[in-house]
Amino acid sequence: MSGLSVKVGGITMKNPVTTASGTFGFGPEYAPYIDLNRLGAIIVKGITLEPRPGNPTPRLVETPAGILNSIGLQNPGVEKFIEESLPYLSGFDLPVIVNIAGETVEDYAGLAAMLERAAGVAGLEVNISCPNVKKGGMQFGSDPVMAAEVTRAVKANTAKTVIVKLSPNVTSIVDVAEKVAEAGADALSMINTLLGMAIDVKTRRPILGNVMGGLSGPAVRPVAVRAVWQVYREVKLPIIGMGGIMTPDDALEFILAGATAVAVGTANFVNPRATVDIIDGIENYLAASGVQSIHELVGAAHNNSI
Amino acid sequence: MSLVVNAEVVEQNEVMQGHFRLALNAPEVAAAARPGQFLHVSCGNTYDPLLRRPISIHTVDRQKGEVKLLYRVAGRGTALLSRLKGGDLVDVLGPLGNGFTLPAGSENVFAVAGGIGVAPLYFFLQELSGLKHKATVLLGAAAKEQLICVDEIKALGHTVLLATDNGSTGHRGTVVELFDLYARLPVHSCGDYNPDEEMSGYVYGCGPAAMLKELCAAVRENGFSGEVSLEERMGCGIGACLSCACKVKDGKGGFRHQRVCLDGPVFPVEEVVWA
C-alpha cells in the first residue's frame, strides 16, 4: 500500500480522491482531460429505479464563490446505467461507487438489489440528501429515524460497501450520522449541498426553474469542514469529505478534520483536471512534510485543538 | 478534440459599445475548431465569479494560430474578460460542442442572426465562402449602430439584408419578420423562374431564445429546414453536470432533455421543443 492509499469500508482507494456525485457524469465526459485510472474512486451521477427527466431550466445559477443547482436527478434509470455505463467504467482500474436515490424505502432496497447483481460496482452511496426532488431525497436525510430505515433497507440487499450521504440541512448532522451508523452503514459521505435560492431583481422572480436549489462550491467549505469535524468525534466510520474542495490544501483541510477520503465536485466545472491536480498536490504535501502515510493526517487537527 | 489551454491574448478591441473582439493565440484550438463550436473561458483568477463562460468562436486564423471571440459584456464574468490586454493569459477549454453542419449540395442557404448571434455565424459564413457557396444573410439589431460584421460578411461575397427595430436602416422590425417576408417571395431559386415552384432553403440561426423560437416557426411555416444555436446557463461545458438542458422531440410525441454544451449548441429546427 502506498502512502496515499486509503480504505473506505471494503473499498481500497489508491489515493483519497474521488468525485462528488452529479459533477462527474458517468466518467467518459472527463476522459479527454484526465486519466480516469488516476482517481481513487469514481462516484457517478445519482441513479433512480426509473429514468427521470429532471427539473425545468434554469437549473444552475452562480452565487458568490459558489453555485446553486437544481438538476433534479435527471438520469437514464438503473437498467440503462447497468447496460451502458458500467461496461465503460469496467475498462478502468477504478472502484465504481453508484449514488442511488429513491422516493420510497422500497426504491432504495430495489436499487441495492439490482446493483448487487451487477458486475463492476464497488459500493453504493445512498443519497438521502438531494434537495432538488419533491419526494424522498432530503426528507429521508433530515429525519434520523428515516435515514436509518433507508440504510437498513440498503444493507439488507447488498454485500457491497454502503456509504450514506448526509445532508447539512439538519439541526444536528451528528444525530443523523449516529443513527445511520447504528443501522449498519460502512461509511459516510458529507456533505450534500445546502438548500438555497436566488432571486433576479430585474424580473423579480426566482432564478432557478425549480425555485430552490443546492449550494456548492468554495462558499460552503467551512460548513462542510465543520460537519466532518463534528461527526468524526462521535462516529467511528470512515468519512468521505466534500464541499467546495478546489485545491490540494482544501482537500487536506477535510482530511485533518477527520475525512479518510475526499470528493471533488464543483471544482471539476472550473478545472476539468481538478481531481488529478489535487492528487498530485496531496502527494507533494506528504513528501514535503515527511509524512509516510495519509492516515497520519486523518483527524490530526483534533489532536491540536483544545 | 478538446483541450485546456492557457492562451495568450494577442489583442482585444471594443468593436461597439459593450462588445469586444478578443484574439487569442491558441494554435491547437484554432486547428480543431469548427463553426458553431464554443470555448469555455475562465474570466478571472478568483472564486468569484466561479464558473467559466461559454463564448462562441467568432473566427479562426489557422495560419497565425489565432482564435477570435466576439462577445457582449453581459455580467461580471464578461466584464472581467473585457479588461484583458495583449500579453495577458486566459484559461480556455475547447473547442466544445457540435457546430453547424456545412451544406452538402447547392441549396439556398440563409443565415439569420439577432444581435450578437452574428458571432458564430461569421465563422460559418467564412467556411461557406471557402466552398464557393453564397448565402443570404439577415442581420437584426435594435438600431443601425448596433449591427456588427455587416461589411465583413459582404466582403465574403454573401448578400446581406438588414433589419432594425427602430428602422434606422433596412427593414423596420425584427429580423425574423424580414426572413418571413423574404422566404415568401417566389424569386430566389436559381435557374429558370417557375411561379409554381416553391422556394426551399436551409436556414442557420443564432440569437436570443425568443428570436430563435419565432425563427423556427417561420422556417417550418415556409417549408424550409435548418438549424439553430441555443444558449443555456452552463456549468461544466462538457456534458457532465446536466445544467444546460434543452428539450428536443423524443419521436413519441413527447420530449427528452439534451445537453446544449455537448449534444448542441446547434440543433435541427425540427427537433427543438420550445416552451
Short mmCIF file of C-alpha atoms in Angstrom, two decimals, chain B:
data_model
loop_
_atom_site.label_atom_id
_atom_site.label_comp_id
_atom_site.label_asym_id
_atom_site.label_seq_id
_atom_site.Cartn_x
_atom_site.Cartn_y
_atom_site.Cartn_z
CA MET B 1 -10.70 17.00 -29.64
CA SER B 2 -10.93 19.47 -26.83
CA LEU B 3 -8.14 20.99 -24.76
CA VAL B 4 -7.47 23.10 -21.70
CA VAL B 5 -5.11 25.84 -22.84
CA ASN B 6 -3.53 28.86 -21.23
CA ALA B 7 -3.81 31.14 -24.23
CA GLU B 8 -2.05 34.46 -24.67
CA VAL B 9 -4.17 37.45 -25.61
CA VAL B 10 -2.97 38.81 -28.97
CA GLU B 11 -5.24 41.84 -28.80
CA GLN B 12 -8.67 42.95 -27.69
CA ASN B 13 -10.80 45.69 -29.24
CA GLU B 14 -14.14 47.20 -28.35
CA VAL B 15 -15.96 46.95 -31.69
CA MET B 16 -19.10 48.65 -30.42
CA GLN B 17 -20.16 49.80 -27.01
CA GLY B 18 -20.05 46.80 -24.69
CA HIS B 19 -18.98 44.43 -27.48
CA PHE B 20 -15.45 43.09 -27.67
CA ARG B 21 -13.38 41.14 -30.14
CA LEU B 22 -10.70 39.10 -28.36
CA ALA B 23 -7.89 37.46 -30.31
CA LEU B 24 -6.13 34.56 -28.60
CA ASN B 25 -3.00 32.71 -29.57
CA ALA B 26 -4.13 29.07 -29.40
CA PRO B 27 -2.89 27.15 -32.46
CA GLU B 28 -4.23 23.73 -31.45
CA VAL B 29 -7.68 25.15 -30.70
CA ALA B 30 -7.65 27.09 -33.99
CA ALA B 31 -6.74 23.93 -35.89
CA ALA B 32 -9.52 21.88 -34.30
CA ALA B 33 -12.31 24.48 -34.23
CA ARG B 34 -15.38 24.25 -36.44
CA PRO B 35 -18.08 26.92 -36.91
CA GLY B 36 -20.73 26.86 -34.19
CA GLN B 37 -18.41 25.49 -31.53
CA PHE B 38 -17.55 27.45 -28.40
CA LEU B 39 -14.83 27.98 -25.83
CA HIS B 40 -15.44 27.74 -22.10
CA VAL B 41 -13.50 30.72 -20.84
CA SER B 42 -12.15 31.34 -17.36
CA CYS B 43 -12.77 35.04 -16.76
CA GLY B 44 -10.76 35.62 -13.60
CA ASN B 45 -8.34 34.09 -11.14
CA THR B 46 -10.51 34.11 -8.04
CA TYR B 47 -13.57 32.13 -6.88
CA ASP B 48 -15.92 34.98 -7.64
CA PRO B 49 -17.10 34.69 -10.35
CA LEU B 50 -16.52 30.97 -10.11
CA LEU B 51 -17.63 29.39 -13.36
CA ARG B 52 -16.26 29.62 -16.88
CA ARG B 53 -18.28 31.48 -19.51
CA PRO B 54 -19.28 29.76 -22.75
CA ILE B 55 -18.44 32.03 -25.70
CA SER B 56 -18.88 31.01 -29.32
CA ILE B 57 -15.91 31.01 -31.65
CA HIS B 58 -16.15 34.01 -33.95
CA THR B 59 -13.40 33.09 -36.36
CA VAL B 60 -10.02 31.41 -36.53
CA ASP B 61 -6.82 32.17 -38.37
CA ARG B 62 -5.20 28.77 -38.64
CA GLN B 63 -2.03 30.12 -40.23
CA LYS B 64 -1.41 32.52 -37.36
CA GLY B 65 -2.78 30.02 -34.84
CA GLU B 66 -5.36 32.50 -33.59
CA VAL B 67 -8.88 32.11 -32.29
CA LYS B 68 -11.15 35.14 -32.07
CA LEU B 69 -14.12 35.61 -29.81
CA LEU B 70 -16.77 38.29 -30.27
CA TYR B 71 -18.90 38.81 -27.19
CA ARG B 72 -21.16 41.23 -25.41
CA VAL B 73 -20.48 42.20 -21.82
CA ALA B 74 -23.47 40.70 -20.04
CA GLY B 75 -22.30 40.37 -16.45
CA ARG B 76 -19.33 40.27 -14.13
CA GLY B 77 -17.52 37.46 -15.93
CA THR B 78 -17.55 39.06 -19.36
CA ALA B 79 -16.76 42.46 -17.77
CA LEU B 80 -13.56 40.95 -16.32
CA LEU B 81 -12.77 39.34 -19.65
CA SER B 82 -13.14 42.68 -21.44
CA ARG B 83 -10.28 44.12 -19.37
CA LEU B 84 -7.69 41.68 -20.73
CA LYS B 85 -4.87 43.21 -22.74
CA GLY B 86 -2.34 41.87 -25.19
CA GLY B 87 0.13 39.56 -23.42
CA ASP B 88 -2.32 38.51 -20.68
CA LEU B 89 -3.05 34.82 -20.30
CA VAL B 90 -6.53 33.35 -20.32
CA ASP B 91 -7.50 29.77 -19.48
CA VAL B 92 -9.78 28.37 -22.17
CA LEU B 93 -11.37 24.95 -22.59
CA GLY B 94 -12.39 23.87 -26.07
CA PRO B 95 -13.34 23.77 -28.81
CA LEU B 96 -16.60 22.39 -27.41
CA GLY B 97 -19.96 21.43 -28.85
CA ASN B 98 -21.09 20.05 -32.19
CA GLY B 99 -21.12 23.08 -34.50
CA PHE B 100 -23.11 23.82 -37.66
CA THR B 101 -23.28 21.32 -40.50
CA LEU B 102 -21.98 22.68 -43.77
CA PRO B 103 -24.39 22.28 -46.69
CA ALA B 104 -23.59 19.28 -48.85
CA GLY B 105 -25.38 20.43 -52.01
CA SER B 106 -26.20 23.73 -53.65
CA GLU B 107 -29.39 24.57 -51.76
CA ASN B 108 -30.34 28.13 -50.91
CA VAL B 109 -28.62 28.97 -47.68
CA PHE B 110 -29.87 31.60 -45.25
CA ALA B 111 -28.09 32.79 -42.14
CA VAL B 112 -30.26 34.69 -39.67
CA ALA B 113 -28.68 36.46 -36.72
CA GLY B 114 -30.12 38.55 -33.92
CA GLY B 115 -27.68 40.89 -32.20
CA ILE B 116 -24.51 39.20 -31.01
CA GLY B 117 -25.82 35.97 -32.60
CA VAL B 118 -23.82 37.00 -35.64
CA ALA B 119 -20.61 35.98 -33.80
CA PRO B 120 -20.57 32.24 -34.61
CA LEU B 121 -22.38 32.69 -37.94
CA TYR B 122 -19.47 34.75 -39.24
CA PHE B 123 -17.13 31.74 -38.86
CA PHE B 124 -19.70 29.59 -40.65
CA LEU B 125 -20.07 32.12 -43.48
CA GLN B 126 -16.31 32.23 -43.89
CA GLU B 127 -16.13 28.47 -44.33
CA LEU B 128 -19.14 28.58 -46.66
CA SER B 129 -17.43 31.22 -48.75
CA GLY B 130 -14.38 28.97 -48.94
CA LEU B 131 -16.67 26.34 -50.53
CA LYS B 132 -17.79 28.95 -53.12
CA HIS B 133 -21.27 28.81 -51.65
CA LYS B 134 -23.05 32.14 -51.31
CA ALA B 135 -25.68 32.73 -48.66
CA THR B 136 -28.35 35.29 -47.97
CA VAL B 137 -27.54 36.74 -44.59
CA LEU B 138 -30.15 38.53 -42.49
CA LEU B 139 -28.86 40.56 -39.59
CA GLY B 140 -31.03 42.22 -36.97
CA ALA B 141 -30.38 44.67 -34.13
CA ALA B 142 -32.17 47.39 -32.21
CA ALA B 143 -30.61 50.17 -34.32
CA LYS B 144 -28.16 50.73 -37.17
CA GLU B 145 -25.23 51.46 -34.84
CA GLN B 146 -25.70 48.09 -33.19
CA LEU B 147 -25.26 45.97 -36.30
CA ILE B 148 -21.91 44.19 -36.28
CA CYS B 149 -19.90 42.48 -39.01
CA VAL B 150 -22.02 43.82 -41.90
CA ASP B 151 -19.07 44.85 -44.07
CA GLU B 152 -17.03 41.78 -43.16
CA ILE B 153 -19.85 39.49 -44.28
CA LYS B 154 -20.39 41.44 -47.52
CA ALA B 155 -16.65 41.13 -48.16
CA LEU B 156 -17.05 37.34 -48.08
CA GLY B 157 -19.38 37.69 -51.09
CA HIS B 158 -22.67 36.97 -49.33
CA THR B 159 -25.86 39.00 -49.78
CA VAL B 160 -26.70 40.94 -46.63
CA LEU B 161 -30.18 42.13 -45.61
CA LEU B 162 -30.69 44.24 -42.51
CA ALA B 163 -33.48 44.74 -40.01
CA THR B 164 -33.60 47.24 -37.15
CA ASP B 165 -36.24 47.69 -34.51
CA ASN B 166 -36.25 51.47 -34.99
CA GLY B 167 -35.97 51.37 -38.78
CA SER B 168 -32.70 53.31 -38.83
CA THR B 169 -31.56 51.01 -41.62
CA GLY B 170 -33.07 48.16 -43.61
CA HIS B 171 -36.40 46.61 -42.69
CA ARG B 172 -38.16 48.25 -39.76
CA GLY B 173 -38.96 45.35 -37.49
CA THR B 174 -37.43 42.07 -36.44
CA VAL B 175 -35.01 40.01 -38.45
CA VAL B 176 -37.45 37.09 -38.28
CA GLU B 177 -40.18 39.21 -39.91
CA LEU B 178 -37.69 40.09 -42.60
CA PHE B 179 -36.84 36.43 -43.11
CA ASP B 180 -40.50 35.56 -43.32
CA LEU B 181 -41.16 38.28 -45.92
CA TYR B 182 -38.17 37.18 -47.94
CA ALA B 183 -38.99 33.48 -47.72
CA ARG B 184 -42.48 34.14 -49.14
CA LEU B 185 -41.10 35.80 -52.27
CA PRO B 186 -41.08 33.29 -55.13
CA VAL B 187 -37.94 34.65 -56.70
CA HIS B 188 -34.84 33.22 -55.17
CA SER B 189 -34.48 29.81 -56.74
CA CYS B 190 -31.67 29.68 -59.18
CA GLY B 191 -32.21 28.93 -62.86
CA ASP B 192 -35.48 29.35 -64.72
CA TYR B 193 -38.27 31.14 -62.99
CA ASN B 194 -41.22 28.93 -62.30
CA PRO B 195 -44.09 30.59 -60.41
CA ASP B 196 -45.43 27.21 -59.28
CA GLU B 197 -42.19 26.14 -57.77
CA GLU B 198 -41.94 26.84 -54.07
CA MET B 199 -38.69 28.16 -52.81
CA SER B 200 -36.85 25.95 -50.42
CA GLY B 201 -33.80 26.61 -48.38
CA TYR B 202 -31.75 25.77 -45.37
CA VAL B 203 -31.52 28.26 -42.51
CA TYR B 204 -28.78 28.74 -39.93
CA GLY B 205 -29.91 30.79 -36.95
CA CYS B 206 -28.33 32.29 -33.87
CA GLY B 207 -29.66 34.87 -31.44
CA PRO B 208 -31.77 35.28 -28.31
CA ALA B 209 -34.14 32.44 -27.41
CA ALA B 210 -37.30 34.44 -28.17
CA MET B 211 -36.00 35.25 -31.65
CA LEU B 212 -34.98 31.65 -32.34
CA LYS B 213 -38.38 30.39 -31.27
CA GLU B 214 -40.01 32.70 -33.84
CA LEU B 215 -37.40 31.83 -36.43
CA CYS B 216 -38.02 28.10 -36.02
CA ALA B 217 -41.76 28.71 -36.53
CA ALA B 218 -41.12 30.83 -39.66
CA VAL B 219 -38.69 28.27 -41.07
CA ARG B 220 -41.24 25.50 -40.73
CA GLU B 221 -44.20 27.55 -41.99
CA ASN B 222 -42.28 28.30 -45.15
CA GLY B 223 -41.35 24.69 -45.71
CA PHE B 224 -37.65 25.32 -45.09
CA SER B 225 -35.43 23.40 -42.76
CA GLY B 226 -32.37 24.42 -40.82
CA GLU B 227 -30.53 24.52 -37.56
CA VAL B 228 -30.23 26.93 -34.65
CA SER B 229 -27.60 27.52 -32.00
CA LEU B 230 -29.11 27.53 -28.49
CA GLU B 231 -27.96 29.14 -25.26
CA GLU B 232 -28.48 27.97 -21.69
CA ARG B 233 -26.73 28.53 -18.37
CA MET B 234 -23.80 26.13 -18.34
CA GLY B 235 -21.76 24.54 -15.61
CA CYS B 236 -19.07 22.16 -16.79
CA GLY B 237 -19.46 22.75 -20.55
CA ILE B 238 -18.56 19.12 -21.27
CA GLY B 239 -21.78 17.22 -20.68
CA ALA B 240 -21.33 16.11 -17.08
CA CYS B 241 -23.44 18.37 -14.91
CA LEU B 242 -26.71 18.44 -16.91
CA SER B 243 -27.31 22.11 -16.10
CA CYS B 244 -27.78 23.31 -19.68
CA ALA B 245 -30.71 21.09 -20.55
CA CYS B 246 -32.89 21.83 -23.56
CA LYS B 247 -35.93 19.96 -24.82
CA VAL B 248 -35.91 18.03 -28.07
CA LYS B 249 -38.58 15.78 -29.56
CA ASP B 250 -38.36 12.17 -28.44
CA GLY B 251 -40.08 10.82 -31.57
CA LYS B 252 -43.06 9.60 -29.50
CA GLY B 253 -44.94 12.88 -29.22
CA GLY B 254 -43.07 13.97 -26.10
CA PHE B 255 -39.69 15.46 -25.33
CA ARG B 256 -36.39 14.44 -23.87
CA HIS B 257 -33.61 16.58 -22.43
CA GLN B 258 -30.36 17.10 -24.24
CA ARG B 259 -27.27 18.99 -23.21
CA VAL B 260 -26.73 22.30 -25.00
CA CYS B 261 -22.98 22.06 -24.31
CA LEU B 262 -22.33 18.56 -25.64
CA ASP B 263 -25.31 17.49 -27.78
CA GLY B 264 -25.53 21.08 -29.14
CA PRO B 265 -25.30 24.00 -29.07
CA VAL B 266 -26.61 23.54 -32.62
CA PHE B 267 -29.87 21.62 -33.02
CA PRO B 268 -32.09 20.94 -36.05
CA VAL B 269 -35.03 23.36 -36.27
CA GLU B 270 -37.40 20.38 -36.47
CA GLU B 271 -36.22 18.88 -33.20
CA VAL B 272 -36.26 21.77 -30.76
CA VAL B 273 -39.25 21.85 -28.41
CA TRP B 274 -39.98 25.43 -27.35
CA ALA B 275 -41.65 26.22 -24.05
#
